[in-house]
PDB file of C-alpha atoms in Angstrom:
ATOM      1  CA  MET I 158     -84.019  19.845  52.225  1.00  0.00           C
ATOM      2  CA  ASP I 159     -81.907  16.936  51.222  1.00  0.00           C
ATOM      3  CA  GLY I 160     -82.550  17.685  47.537  1.00  0.00           C
ATOM      4  CA  ILE I 161     -81.661  21.356  47.954  1.00  0.00           C
ATOM      5  CA  GLY I 162     -78.440  20.472  49.777  1.00  0.00           C
ATOM      6  CA  ALA I 163     -77.458  18.093  47.012  1.00  0.00           C
ATOM      7  CA  VAL I 164     -78.009  20.756  44.366  1.00  0.00           C
ATOM      8  CA  ILE I 165     -75.999  23.288  46.352  1.00  0.00           C
ATOM      9  CA  GLY I 166     -73.172  20.781  46.747  1.00  0.00           C
ATOM     10  CA  PHE I 167     -73.224  19.982  43.051  1.00  0.00           C
ATOM     11  CA  ILE I 168     -73.132  23.660  42.156  1.00  0.00           C
ATOM     12  CA  SER I 169     -70.260  24.208  44.589  1.00  0.00           C
ATOM     13  CA  ILE I 170     -68.274  21.411  43.006  1.00  0.00           C
ATOM     14  CA  VAL I 171     -68.890  22.774  39.529  1.00  0.00           C
ATOM     15  CA  LEU I 172     -67.849  26.254  40.590  1.00  0.00           C
ATOM     16  CA  LEU I 173     -64.707  24.868  42.220  1.00  0.00           C
ATOM     17  CA  ILE I 174     -63.821  22.994  39.061  1.00  0.00           C
ATOM     18  CA  ILE I 175     -64.402  26.105  36.994  1.00  0.00           C
ATOM     19  CA  ILE I 176     -62.261  28.224  39.301  1.00  0.00           C
ATOM     20  CA  ILE I 177     -59.472  25.661  39.329  1.00  0.00           C
ATOM     21  CA  SER I 178     -59.610  25.411  35.535  1.00  0.00           C
ATOM     22  CA  ARG I 179     -59.055  29.163  35.343  1.00  0.00           C
ATOM     23  CA  PHE I 180     -55.550  28.754  36.829  1.00  0.00           C
ATOM     24  CA  LYS I 181     -53.032  28.548  34.002  1.00  0.00           C
ATOM     25  CA  ILE I 182     -49.288  27.894  33.925  1.00  0.00           C
ATOM     26  CA  VAL I 183     -47.569  28.975  30.726  1.00  0.00           C
ATOM     27  CA  PRO I 184     -44.564  26.701  29.926  1.00  0.00           C
ATOM     28  CA  GLN I 185     -41.169  27.856  28.723  1.00  0.00           C
ATOM     29  CA  ALA I 186     -40.887  29.036  25.059  1.00  0.00           C
ATOM     30  CA  GLN I 187     -44.624  29.558  24.713  1.00  0.00           C
ATOM     31  CA  VAL I 188     -46.941  32.564  24.733  1.00  0.00           C
ATOM     32  CA  TYR I 189     -50.691  32.443  25.417  1.00  0.00           C
ATOM     33  CA  VAL I 190     -52.848  34.999  23.611  1.00  0.00           C
ATOM     34  CA  VAL I 191     -55.786  35.870  25.908  1.00  0.00           C
ATOM     35  CA  GLU I 192     -59.054  37.487  24.787  1.00  0.00           C
ATOM     36  CA  ARG I 193     -61.583  39.180  27.057  1.00  0.00           C
ATOM     37  CA  LEU I 194     -65.116  39.429  25.789  1.00  0.00           C
ATOM     38  CA  GLY I 195     -63.859  38.584  22.284  1.00  0.00           C
ATOM     39  CA  ALA I 196     -61.132  41.237  22.128  1.00  0.00           C
ATOM     40  CA  PHE I 197     -57.396  40.902  22.634  1.00  0.00           C
ATOM     41  CA  HIS I 198     -56.530  41.283  26.288  1.00  0.00           C
ATOM     42  CA  ALA I 199     -52.941  40.110  26.899  1.00  0.00           C
ATOM     43  CA  ALA I 200     -50.090  37.895  25.758  1.00  0.00           C
ATOM     44  CA  TRP I 201     -49.012  35.800  28.710  1.00  0.00           C
ATOM     45  CA  GLY I 202     -45.409  34.733  29.007  1.00  0.00           C
ATOM     46  CA  THR I 203     -43.908  31.921  31.066  1.00  0.00           C
ATOM     47  CA  GLY I 204     -45.400  31.633  34.590  1.00  0.00           C
ATOM     48  CA  PHE I 205     -48.661  31.392  36.573  1.00  0.00           C
ATOM     49  CA  HIS I 206     -51.762  33.244  35.377  1.00  0.00           C
ATOM     50  CA  VAL I 207     -55.521  33.354  36.201  1.00  0.00           C
ATOM     51  CA  LEU I 208     -58.348  33.697  33.715  1.00  0.00           C
ATOM     52  CA  VAL I 209     -61.468  35.596  34.711  1.00  0.00           C
ATOM     53  CA  PRO I 210     -64.302  33.084  34.496  1.00  0.00           C
ATOM     54  CA  PHE I 211     -66.853  33.693  31.761  1.00  0.00           C
ATOM     55  CA  PHE I 212     -64.902  36.715  30.488  1.00  0.00           C
ATOM     56  CA  ASP I 213     -61.423  35.562  29.485  1.00  0.00           C
ATOM     57  CA  ARG I 214     -60.359  32.778  27.157  1.00  0.00           C
ATOM     58  CA  ILE I 215     -57.089  31.596  25.587  1.00  0.00           C
ATOM     59  CA  ALA I 216     -57.365  32.429  21.901  1.00  0.00           C
ATOM     60  CA  ARG I 217     -54.079  30.774  20.836  1.00  0.00           C
ATOM     61  CA  LYS I 218     -51.041  29.042  22.237  1.00  0.00           C
ATOM     62  CA  VAL I 219     -48.017  30.232  20.281  1.00  0.00           C
ATOM     63  CA  SER I 220     -44.576  28.596  20.308  1.00  0.00           C
ATOM     64  CA  ILE I 221     -41.720  31.096  20.098  1.00  0.00           C
ATOM     65  CA  LYS I 222     -39.100  28.443  19.312  1.00  0.00           C
ATOM     66  CA  GLU I 223     -37.491  28.435  15.866  1.00  0.00           C
ATOM     67  CA  GLN I 224     -39.483  26.234  13.517  1.00  0.00           C
ATOM     68  CA  VAL I 225     -38.508  24.396  10.347  1.00  0.00           C
ATOM     69  CA  VAL I 226     -40.990  23.867   7.519  1.00  0.00           C
ATOM     70  CA  ASP I 227     -40.219  21.704   4.485  1.00  0.00           C
ATOM     71  CA  PHE I 228     -42.485  22.754   1.633  1.00  0.00           C
ATOM     72  CA  MET I 229     -43.446  20.588  -1.303  1.00  0.00           C
ATOM     73  CA  PRO I 230     -41.507  21.041  -4.600  1.00  0.00           C
ATOM     74  CA  GLN I 231     -42.614  24.043  -6.628  1.00  0.00           C
ATOM     75  CA  SER I 232     -42.649  24.190 -10.422  1.00  0.00           C
ATOM     76  CA  VAL I 233     -40.574  27.113 -11.720  1.00  0.00           C
ATOM     77  CA  ILE I 234     -39.443  28.280 -15.180  1.00  0.00           C
ATOM     78  CA  THR I 235     -35.991  29.689 -15.833  1.00  0.00           C
ATOM     79  CA  LYS I 236     -35.094  32.586 -18.084  1.00  0.00           C
ATOM     80  CA  ASP I 237     -34.235  30.167 -20.910  1.00  0.00           C
ATOM     81  CA  ASN I 238     -37.648  28.414 -20.589  1.00  0.00           C
ATOM     82  CA  VAL I 239     -36.541  25.329 -18.677  1.00  0.00           C
ATOM     83  CA  THR I 240     -39.140  23.966 -16.274  1.00  0.00           C
ATOM     84  CA  MET I 241     -37.835  22.423 -13.078  1.00  0.00           C
ATOM     85  CA  GLN I 242     -38.961  21.437  -9.608  1.00  0.00           C
ATOM     86  CA  ILE I 243     -37.481  23.158  -6.526  1.00  0.00           C
ATOM     87  CA  ASP I 244     -38.375  22.385  -2.924  1.00  0.00           C
ATOM     88  CA  THR I 245     -37.417  24.732  -0.111  1.00  0.00           C
ATOM     89  CA  VAL I 246     -36.862  24.625   3.613  1.00  0.00           C
ATOM     90  CA  VAL I 247     -37.802  27.699   5.665  1.00  0.00           C
ATOM     91  CA  PHE I 248     -36.476  28.442   9.163  1.00  0.00           C
ATOM     92  CA  PHE I 249     -38.644  30.975  10.986  1.00  0.00           C
ATOM     93  CA  GLN I 250     -39.516  32.143  14.498  1.00  0.00           C
ATOM     94  CA  VAL I 251     -42.550  33.917  16.003  1.00  0.00           C
ATOM     95  CA  ILE I 252     -41.476  37.175  17.592  1.00  0.00           C
ATOM     96  CA  ASP I 253     -44.913  38.768  18.165  1.00  0.00           C
ATOM     97  CA  ALA I 254     -47.673  36.394  19.290  1.00  0.00           C
ATOM     98  CA  LYS I 255     -50.442  39.005  18.859  1.00  0.00           C
ATOM     99  CA  GLN I 256     -49.567  39.781  15.216  1.00  0.00           C
ATOM    100  CA  TYR I 257     -49.051  36.070  14.530  1.00  0.00           C
ATOM    101  CA  THR I 258     -52.560  35.372  15.877  1.00  0.00           C
ATOM    102  CA  TYR I 259     -54.415  38.240  14.255  1.00  0.00           C
ATOM    103  CA  GLY I 260     -52.180  39.165  11.305  1.00  0.00           C
ATOM    104  CA  VAL I 261     -52.850  36.211   9.005  1.00  0.00           C
ATOM    105  CA  GLU I 262     -55.381  33.389   9.001  1.00  0.00           C
ATOM    106  CA  ARG I 263     -53.058  30.500   8.088  1.00  0.00           C
ATOM    107  CA  PRO I 264     -49.442  31.573   8.670  1.00  0.00           C
ATOM    108  CA  LEU I 265     -47.763  28.411   7.282  1.00  0.00           C
ATOM    109  CA  ALA I 266     -49.883  28.462   4.129  1.00  0.00           C
ATOM    110  CA  ALA I 267     -49.114  32.152   3.714  1.00  0.00           C
ATOM    111  CA  ILE I 268     -45.381  31.536   4.086  1.00  0.00           C
ATOM    112  CA  GLU I 269     -45.520  28.634   1.608  1.00  0.00           C
ATOM    113  CA  ASN I 270     -47.333  30.655  -1.030  1.00  0.00           C
ATOM    114  CA  LEU I 271     -45.099  33.666  -0.508  1.00  0.00           C
ATOM    115  CA  THR I 272     -42.025  31.435  -0.837  1.00  0.00           C
ATOM    116  CA  ALA I 273     -43.339  29.895  -4.074  1.00  0.00           C
ATOM    117  CA  THR I 274     -44.109  33.244  -5.736  1.00  0.00           C
ATOM    118  CA  THR I 275     -40.800  34.764  -4.633  1.00  0.00           C
ATOM    119  CA  LEU I 276     -38.918  31.714  -5.884  1.00  0.00           C
ATOM    120  CA  ARG I 277     -40.613  31.920  -9.293  1.00  0.00           C
ATOM    121  CA  ASN I 278     -39.714  35.595  -9.606  1.00  0.00           C
ATOM    122  CA  ILE I 279     -36.043  34.997  -8.754  1.00  0.00           C
ATOM    123  CA  ILE I 280     -35.626  31.899 -10.938  1.00  0.00           C
ATOM    124  CA  GLY I 281     -37.331  33.687 -13.836  1.00  0.00           C
ATOM    125  CA  GLU I 282     -34.381  36.095 -13.927  1.00  0.00           C
ATOM    126  CA  LEU I 283     -31.795  33.295 -14.131  1.00  0.00           C
ATOM    127  CA  ASP I 284     -30.949  30.751 -16.799  1.00  0.00           C
ATOM    128  CA  LEU I 285     -30.464  27.047 -16.106  1.00  0.00           C
ATOM    129  CA  ASP I 286     -26.730  27.234 -15.397  1.00  0.00           C
ATOM    130  CA  GLY I 287     -27.183  30.293 -13.195  1.00  0.00           C
ATOM    131  CA  THR I 288     -29.900  28.526 -11.212  1.00  0.00           C
ATOM    132  CA  LEU I 289     -27.753  25.455 -10.643  1.00  0.00           C
ATOM    133  CA  THR I 290     -24.691  27.453  -9.594  1.00  0.00           C
ATOM    134  CA  SER I 291     -26.314  30.294  -7.581  1.00  0.00           C
ATOM    135  CA  ARG I 292     -27.870  28.556  -4.607  1.00  0.00           C
ATOM    136  CA  ASP I 293     -26.384  30.977  -2.098  1.00  0.00           C
ATOM    137  CA  VAL I 294     -27.578  34.017  -4.067  1.00  0.00           C
ATOM    138  CA  ILE I 295     -31.093  32.589  -4.370  1.00  0.00           C
ATOM    139  CA  ASN I 296     -31.189  31.692  -0.654  1.00  0.00           C
ATOM    140  CA  THR I 297     -30.120  35.197   0.346  1.00  0.00           C
ATOM    141  CA  LYS I 298     -32.679  36.914  -1.880  1.00  0.00           C
ATOM    142  CA  ILE I 299     -35.590  34.723  -0.744  1.00  0.00           C
ATOM    143  CA  THR I 300     -34.648  35.182   2.917  1.00  0.00           C
ATOM    144  CA  ALA I 301     -34.548  38.973   2.606  1.00  0.00           C
ATOM    145  CA  ILE I 302     -37.887  39.163   0.749  1.00  0.00           C
ATOM    146  CA  LEU I 303     -39.713  36.768   3.096  1.00  0.00           C
ATOM    147  CA  ASP I 304     -38.352  38.418   6.220  1.00  0.00           C
ATOM    148  CA  GLU I 305     -39.574  41.807   5.085  1.00  0.00           C
ATOM    149  CA  ALA I 306     -42.989  40.469   4.012  1.00  0.00           C
ATOM    150  CA  THR I 307     -43.660  38.538   7.230  1.00  0.00           C
ATOM    151  CA  ASP I 308     -42.835  41.357   9.643  1.00  0.00           C
ATOM    152  CA  ARG I 309     -46.501  42.368   9.840  1.00  0.00           C
ATOM    153  CA  TRP I 310     -47.368  38.771  10.772  1.00  0.00           C
ATOM    154  CA  GLY I 311     -45.032  38.751  13.765  1.00  0.00           C
ATOM    155  CA  ILE I 312     -42.730  36.241  12.044  1.00  0.00           C
ATOM    156  CA  LYS I 313     -38.964  36.444  11.660  1.00  0.00           C
ATOM    157  CA  VAL I 314     -37.603  34.405   8.712  1.00  0.00           C
ATOM    158  CA  ASN I 315     -34.080  33.445   9.693  1.00  0.00           C
ATOM    159  CA  ARG I 316     -33.069  31.387   6.692  1.00  0.00           C
ATOM    160  CA  VAL I 317     -34.338  29.795   3.475  1.00  0.00           C
ATOM    161  CA  GLU I 318     -32.548  26.884   1.809  1.00  0.00           C
ATOM    162  CA  LEU I 319     -33.088  25.295  -1.585  1.00  0.00           C
ATOM    163  CA  LYS I 320     -33.269  21.637  -0.698  1.00  0.00           C
ATOM    164  CA  ASN I 321     -33.431  20.119  -4.173  1.00  0.00           C
ATOM    165  CA  ILE I 322     -33.294  21.414  -7.739  1.00  0.00           C
ATOM    166  CA  LEU I 323     -34.735  18.850 -10.158  1.00  0.00           C
ATOM    167  CA  PRO I 324     -34.438  19.676 -13.874  1.00  0.00           C
ATOM    168  CA  PRO I 325     -36.449  17.647 -16.448  1.00  0.00           C
ATOM    169  CA  ARG I 326     -35.224  14.163 -17.343  1.00  0.00           C
ATOM    170  CA  GLU I 327     -33.950  15.190 -20.761  1.00  0.00           C
ATOM    171  CA  ILE I 328     -32.054  18.103 -19.212  1.00  0.00           C
ATOM    172  CA  GLN I 329     -30.517  15.754 -16.679  1.00  0.00           C
ATOM    173  CA  ASP I 330     -29.483  13.372 -19.467  1.00  0.00           C
ATOM    174  CA  ALA I 331     -27.939  16.235 -21.412  1.00  0.00           C
ATOM    175  CA  MET I 332     -26.145  17.438 -18.283  1.00  0.00           C
ATOM    176  CA  GLU I 333     -24.835  13.952 -17.615  1.00  0.00           C
ATOM    177  CA  LYS I 334     -23.541  13.712 -21.191  1.00  0.00           C
ATOM    178  CA  GLN I 335     -21.987  17.128 -20.841  1.00  0.00           C
ATOM    179  CA  MET I 336     -20.364  16.129 -17.575  1.00  0.00           C
ATOM    180  CA  LYS I 337     -19.136  12.906 -19.160  1.00  0.00           C
ATOM    181  CA  ALA I 338     -17.686  14.823 -22.111  1.00  0.00           C
ATOM    182  CA  GLU I 339     -16.108  17.295 -19.695  1.00  0.00           C
ATOM    183  CA  ARG I 340     -14.560  14.459 -17.682  1.00  0.00           C
ATOM    184  CA  GLU I 341     -13.238  12.846 -20.866  1.00  0.00           C
ATOM    185  CA  ARG I 342     -11.825  16.196 -21.975  1.00  0.00           C
ATOM    186  CA  ARG I 343     -10.131  16.696 -18.622  1.00  0.00           C
ATOM    187  CA  GLU I 344      -8.829  13.138 -18.769  1.00  0.00           C
ATOM    188  CA  LYS I 345      -7.316  13.760 -22.208  1.00  0.00           C
ATOM    189  CA  ILE I 346      -5.849  17.040 -21.001  1.00  0.00           C
ATOM    190  CA  LEU I 347      -4.359  15.368 -17.946  1.00  0.00           C
ATOM    191  CA  GLN I 348      -3.021  12.527 -20.083  1.00  0.00           C
ATOM    192  CA  ALA I 349      -1.500  14.996 -22.549  1.00  0.00           C
ATOM    193  CA  GLU I 350       0.016  16.985 -19.695  1.00  0.00           C
ATOM    194  CA  GLY I 351       1.351  13.746 -18.241  1.00  0.00           C
ATOM    195  CA  ASP I 352       2.927  12.771 -21.585  1.00  0.00           C
ATOM    196  CA  LYS I 353       4.370  16.250 -21.918  1.00  0.00           C
ATOM    197  CA  LYS I 354       5.853  16.161 -18.440  1.00  0.00           C
ATOM    198  CA  SER I 355       7.193  12.671 -19.101  1.00  0.00           C
ATOM    199  CA  GLN I 356       8.906  13.818 -22.292  1.00  0.00           C
ATOM    200  CA  VAL I 357      10.248  16.887 -20.538  1.00  0.00           C
ATOM    201  CA  LEU I 358      11.596  14.749 -17.718  1.00  0.00           C
ATOM    202  CA  VAL I 359      13.192  12.330 -20.196  1.00  0.00           C
ATOM    203  CA  ALA I 360      14.769  15.232 -22.098  1.00  0.00           C
ATOM    204  CA  GLU I 361      15.984  16.793 -18.877  1.00  0.00           C
ATOM    205  CA  GLY I 362      17.372  13.423 -17.818  1.00  0.00           C
ATOM    206  CA  GLU I 363      19.265  13.059 -21.086  1.00  0.00           C
ATOM    207  CA  LYS I 364      20.500  16.623 -20.785  1.00  0.00           C
ATOM    208  CA  GLU I 365      21.662  16.039 -17.218  1.00  0.00           C
ATOM    209  CA  SER I 366      23.288  12.763 -18.319  1.00  0.00           C
ATOM    210  CA  LYS I 367      25.197  14.500 -21.114  1.00  0.00           C
ATOM    211  CA  ILE I 368      26.239  17.261 -18.773  1.00  0.00           C
ATOM    212  CA  LEU I 369      27.415  14.750 -16.199  1.00  0.00           C
ATOM    213  CA  ARG I 370      29.330  12.775 -18.845  1.00  0.00           C
ATOM    214  CA  ALA I 371      30.948  15.974 -20.112  1.00  0.00           C
ATOM    215  CA  GLU I 372      31.806  16.952 -16.551  1.00  0.00           C
ATOM    216  CA  ALA I 373      33.245  13.483 -15.940  1.00  0.00           C
ATOM    217  CA  GLU I 374      35.352  13.662 -19.126  1.00  0.00           C
ATOM    218  CA  LYS I 375      36.484  17.135 -18.185  1.00  0.00           C
ATOM    219  CA  GLN I 376      37.456  16.001 -14.719  1.00  0.00           C
ATOM    220  CA  SER I 377      39.214  12.968 -16.218  1.00  0.00           C
ATOM    221  CA  GLU I 378      41.226  15.179 -18.594  1.00  0.00           C
ATOM    222  CA  ILE I 379      42.055  17.533 -15.751  1.00  0.00           C
ATOM    223  CA  LEU I 380      43.186  14.643 -13.568  1.00  0.00           C
ATOM    224  CA  ARG I 381      45.184  13.133 -16.451  1.00  0.00           C
ATOM    225  CA  ALA I 382      46.873  16.494 -17.116  1.00  0.00           C
ATOM    226  CA  GLU I 383      47.539  16.910 -13.414  1.00  0.00           C
ATOM    227  CA  ALA I 384      49.062  13.405 -13.308  1.00  0.00           C
ATOM    228  CA  GLU I 385      51.288  14.095 -16.332  1.00  0.00           C
ATOM    229  CA  LYS I 386      52.302  17.397 -14.819  1.00  0.00           C
ATOM    230  CA  GLN I 387      53.162  15.719 -11.532  1.00  0.00           C
ATOM    231  CA  ALA I 388      55.098  12.984 -13.409  1.00  0.00           C
ATOM    232  CA  MET I 389      57.108  15.585 -15.356  1.00  0.00           C
ATOM    233  CA  ILE I 390      57.792  17.474 -12.160  1.00  0.00           C
ATOM    234  CA  LEU I 391      58.914  14.279 -10.460  1.00  0.00           C
ATOM    235  CA  ARG I 392      61.140  13.341 -13.428  1.00  0.00           C
ATOM    236  CA  ALA I 393      62.641  16.832 -13.492  1.00  0.00           C
ATOM    237  CA  ASP I 394      63.195  16.648  -9.761  1.00  0.00           C
ATOM    238  CA  ALA I 395      64.862  13.244 -10.199  1.00  0.00           C
ATOM    239  CA  VAL I 396      67.186  14.543 -12.967  1.00  0.00           C
ATOM    240  CA  ARG I 397      67.979  17.594 -10.925  1.00  0.00           C
ATOM    241  CA  GLU I 398      68.712  15.473  -7.871  1.00  0.00           C
ATOM    242  CA  GLN I 399      70.922  13.182 -10.019  1.00  0.00           C
ATOM    243  CA  LYS I 400      72.874  16.119 -11.412  1.00  0.00           C
ATOM    244  CA  VAL I 401      73.219  17.594  -7.969  1.00  0.00           C
ATOM    245  CA  LEU I 402      74.511  14.285  -6.649  1.00  0.00           C
ATOM    246  CA  GLU I 403      76.946  13.944  -9.594  1.00  0.00           C
ATOM    247  CA  ALA I 404      78.160  17.497  -9.103  1.00  0.00           C
ATOM    248  CA  GLN I 405      78.553  16.861  -5.394  1.00  0.00           C
ATOM    249  CA  GLY I 406      80.461  13.634  -6.203  1.00  0.00           C
ATOM    250  CA  GLU I 407      82.768  15.428  -8.661  1.00  0.00           C
ATOM    251  CA  ALA I 408      83.286  18.244  -6.206  1.00  0.00           C
ATOM    252  CA  GLU I 409      84.115  15.782  -3.457  1.00  0.00           C
ATOM    253  CA  ALA I 410      86.486  13.901  -5.820  1.00  0.00           C
ATOM    254  CA  ILE I 411      88.245  17.115  -6.818  1.00  0.00           C
ATOM    255  CA  ALA I 412      88.458  18.110  -3.187  1.00  0.00           C
ATOM    256  CA  MET I 413      89.921  14.725  -2.306  1.00  0.00           C
ATOM    257  CA  VAL I 414      92.474  14.970  -5.140  1.00  0.00           C
ATOM    258  CA  GLN I 415      93.402  18.470  -4.072  1.00  0.00           C
ATOM    259  CA  GLN I 416      93.633  17.308  -0.517  1.00  0.00           C
ATOM    260  CA  ALA I 417      95.830  14.417  -1.567  1.00  0.00           C
ATOM    261  CA  ILE I 418      98.120  16.729  -3.560  1.00  0.00           C
ATOM    262  CA  ALA I 419      98.255  19.117  -0.681  1.00  0.00           C
ATOM    263  CA  ASP I 420      99.086  16.267   1.690  1.00  0.00           C
ATOM    264  CA  SER I 421     101.796  15.021  -0.680  1.00  0.00           C
ATOM    265  CA  ILE I 422     103.269  18.516  -0.908  1.00  0.00           C
ATOM    266  CA  VAL I 423     103.228  18.776   2.858  1.00  0.00           C
ATOM    267  CA  LYS I 424     104.961  15.441   3.192  1.00  0.00           C
ATOM    268  CA  LEU I 425     107.446  16.357   0.453  1.00  0.00           C
ATOM    269  CA  ASN I 426     108.264  19.611   2.182  1.00  0.00           C
ATOM    270  CA  SER I 427     108.627  17.855   5.466  1.00  0.00           C
ATOM    271  CA  ALA I 428     111.040  15.379   3.804  1.00  0.00           C
ATOM    272  CA  ASN I 429     113.306  18.290   2.611  1.00  0.00           C
ATOM    273  CA  PRO I 430     113.859  16.900  -0.926  1.00  0.00           C
ATOM    274  CA  ASN I 431     116.972  17.767  -3.023  1.00  0.00           C
ATOM    275  CA  GLU I 432     116.953  19.049  -6.555  1.00  0.00           C
ATOM    276  CA  GLN I 433     117.092  15.585  -8.107  1.00  0.00           C
ATOM    277  CA  VAL I 434     113.859  14.533  -6.376  1.00  0.00           C
ATOM    278  CA  ILE I 435     112.108  17.746  -7.422  1.00  0.00           C
ATOM    279  CA  ALA I 436     113.238  17.177 -10.986  1.00  0.00           C
ATOM    280  CA  LEU I 437     111.932  13.649 -10.868  1.00  0.00           C
ATOM    281  CA  LYS I 438     108.534  14.821  -9.589  1.00  0.00           C
ATOM    282  CA  SER I 439     108.440  17.388 -12.376  1.00  0.00           C
ATOM    283  CA  LEU I 440     109.015  14.653 -14.916  1.00  0.00           C
ATOM    284  CA  GLU I 441     106.182  12.607 -13.427  1.00  0.00           C
ATOM    285  CA  ALA I 442     103.830  15.595 -13.609  1.00  0.00           C
ATOM    286  CA  PHE I 443     104.893  16.188 -17.205  1.00  0.00           C
ATOM    287  CA  ALA I 444     104.188  12.547 -18.060  1.00  0.00           C
ATOM    288  CA  LYS I 445     100.705  12.803 -16.633  1.00  0.00           C
ATOM    289  CA  ALA I 446     100.096  15.983 -18.600  1.00  0.00           C
ATOM    290  CA  ALA I 447     101.336  14.281 -21.768  1.00  0.00           C
ATOM    291  CA  ASP I 448      98.894  11.451 -21.266  1.00  0.00           C
ATOM    292  CA  GLY I 449      95.953  13.892 -21.552  1.00  0.00           C
ATOM    293  CA  LYS I 450      93.943  14.722 -24.636  1.00  0.00           C
ATOM    294  CA  ALA I 451      95.487  18.151 -25.250  1.00  0.00           C
ATOM    295  CA  THR I 452      96.942  18.579 -28.792  1.00  0.00           C
ATOM    296  CA  LYS I 453      99.509  21.180 -27.713  1.00  0.00           C
ATOM    297  CA  ILE I 454     101.810  20.981 -24.694  1.00  0.00           C
ATOM    298  CA  ILE I 455     104.044  23.837 -23.538  1.00  0.00           C
ATOM    299  CA  ILE I 456     107.091  22.450 -21.802  1.00  0.00           C
ATOM    300  CA  PRO I 457     108.913  24.710 -19.345  1.00  0.00           C
ATOM    301  CA  SER I 458     112.665  25.265 -19.945  1.00  0.00           C
ATOM    302  CA  GLU I 459     113.573  23.632 -16.677  1.00  0.00           C
ATOM    303  CA  ILE I 460     111.822  20.437 -17.675  1.00  0.00           C
ATOM    304  CA  GLN I 461     113.486  20.530 -21.104  1.00  0.00           C
ATOM    305  CA  GLY I 462     116.896  20.651 -19.463  1.00  0.00           C
ATOM    306  CA  LEU I 463     115.950  17.862 -17.157  1.00  0.00           C
ATOM    307  CA  ALA I 464     114.666  15.857 -20.067  1.00  0.00           C
ATOM    308  CA  GLY I 465     118.033  16.248 -21.883  1.00  0.00           C
ATOM    309  CA  LEU I 466     119.887  15.301 -18.744  1.00  0.00           C
ATOM    310  CA  ALA I 467     117.728  12.240 -18.346  1.00  0.00           C
ATOM    311  CA  THR I 468     118.373  11.219 -21.958  1.00  0.00           C
ATOM    312  CA  SER I 469     122.151  11.656 -21.543  1.00  0.00           C
ATOM    313  CA  MET I 470     122.080   9.589 -18.380  1.00  0.00           C
ATOM    314  CA  LYS I 471     120.067   6.902 -20.186  1.00  0.00           C
ATOM    315  CA  GLU I 472     122.623   6.786 -23.056  1.00  0.00           C
ATOM    316  CA  VAL I 473     125.550   6.648 -20.637  1.00  0.00           C
ATOM    317  CA  MET I 474     123.948   3.799 -18.746  1.00  0.00           C
ATOM    318  CA  ALA I 475     123.222   2.006 -21.967  1.00  0.00           C
ATOM    319  CA  THR I 476     126.928   2.401 -23.145  1.00  0.00           C
ATOM    320  CA  ASP I 477     128.188   1.040 -19.881  1.00  0.00           C
ATOM    321  CA  THR I 478     125.980  -1.930 -20.153  1.00  0.00           C
ATOM    322  CA  THR I 479     127.250  -2.732 -23.668  1.00  0.00           C
ATOM    323  CA  ALA I 480     130.889  -2.443 -22.653  1.00  0.00           C
ATOM    324  CA  LYS I 481     130.432  -4.888 -19.904  1.00  0.00           C
TER     325      LYS I 481
END
């Protein structure tokens, strides 16, 4: 009885372990492909699941996260018969765990081979320069072809990148020489453009200098002419002022003389002179007139008579003096 009880206990423990092992928890971003009696049964997502003992088994655990695969460099030949090495990087994601499990035996190997053949076909249509300068075009074409081809495998190709393009050593040397020659050519062009700009700037500077000198001379002549004009105006104003002052002085002198004559006439009238005094004043006026620069003098008859009378009186006075 003790032996039978031990066997029953052992069997119970084994059954308990088997039952417990049938409890499965699927983690996040994974899918379990379950087979029952060798055929596909279900694709379990995240959560708790139970396998039927002896009937169900997990055929494959599939990650549905985006994956990155860096493939080895592939030998390709361009349109102009240049052999080069190109390695690619493929970004893909499993979108159907069932097709991924049963669609292809070795998915990564299938993707690698498909990438290599597609890359050879695309590069074969391009020459060396086109290959080196058309990375984006090549990436887009490979991505579209791979994505379409891997749909039946439950794979979504998100992106393909050309990681490195390695031409042969002699091609690289030739490209380096070409780049060196191109840099030297650009350097000479830049130097020539610099010399040209320098000469243009010097010429423009000389032109501006001549223009400024001409403008300065022009302004100097204008200022000199303005100064001479102002000097002439000032001299003319001075002469005019002098003449005005002289005319004013002469006018004032004449006015003073006339005023003096008028005053003398007033005084003479107020003195009530007799005819002898008037005659004497007439003689004085005649003497002043005779002292002038006139070549002809018209003597009034009254003055002539007075002159004769004065001469007779002078002779009589002279005779009297002799007699005495």
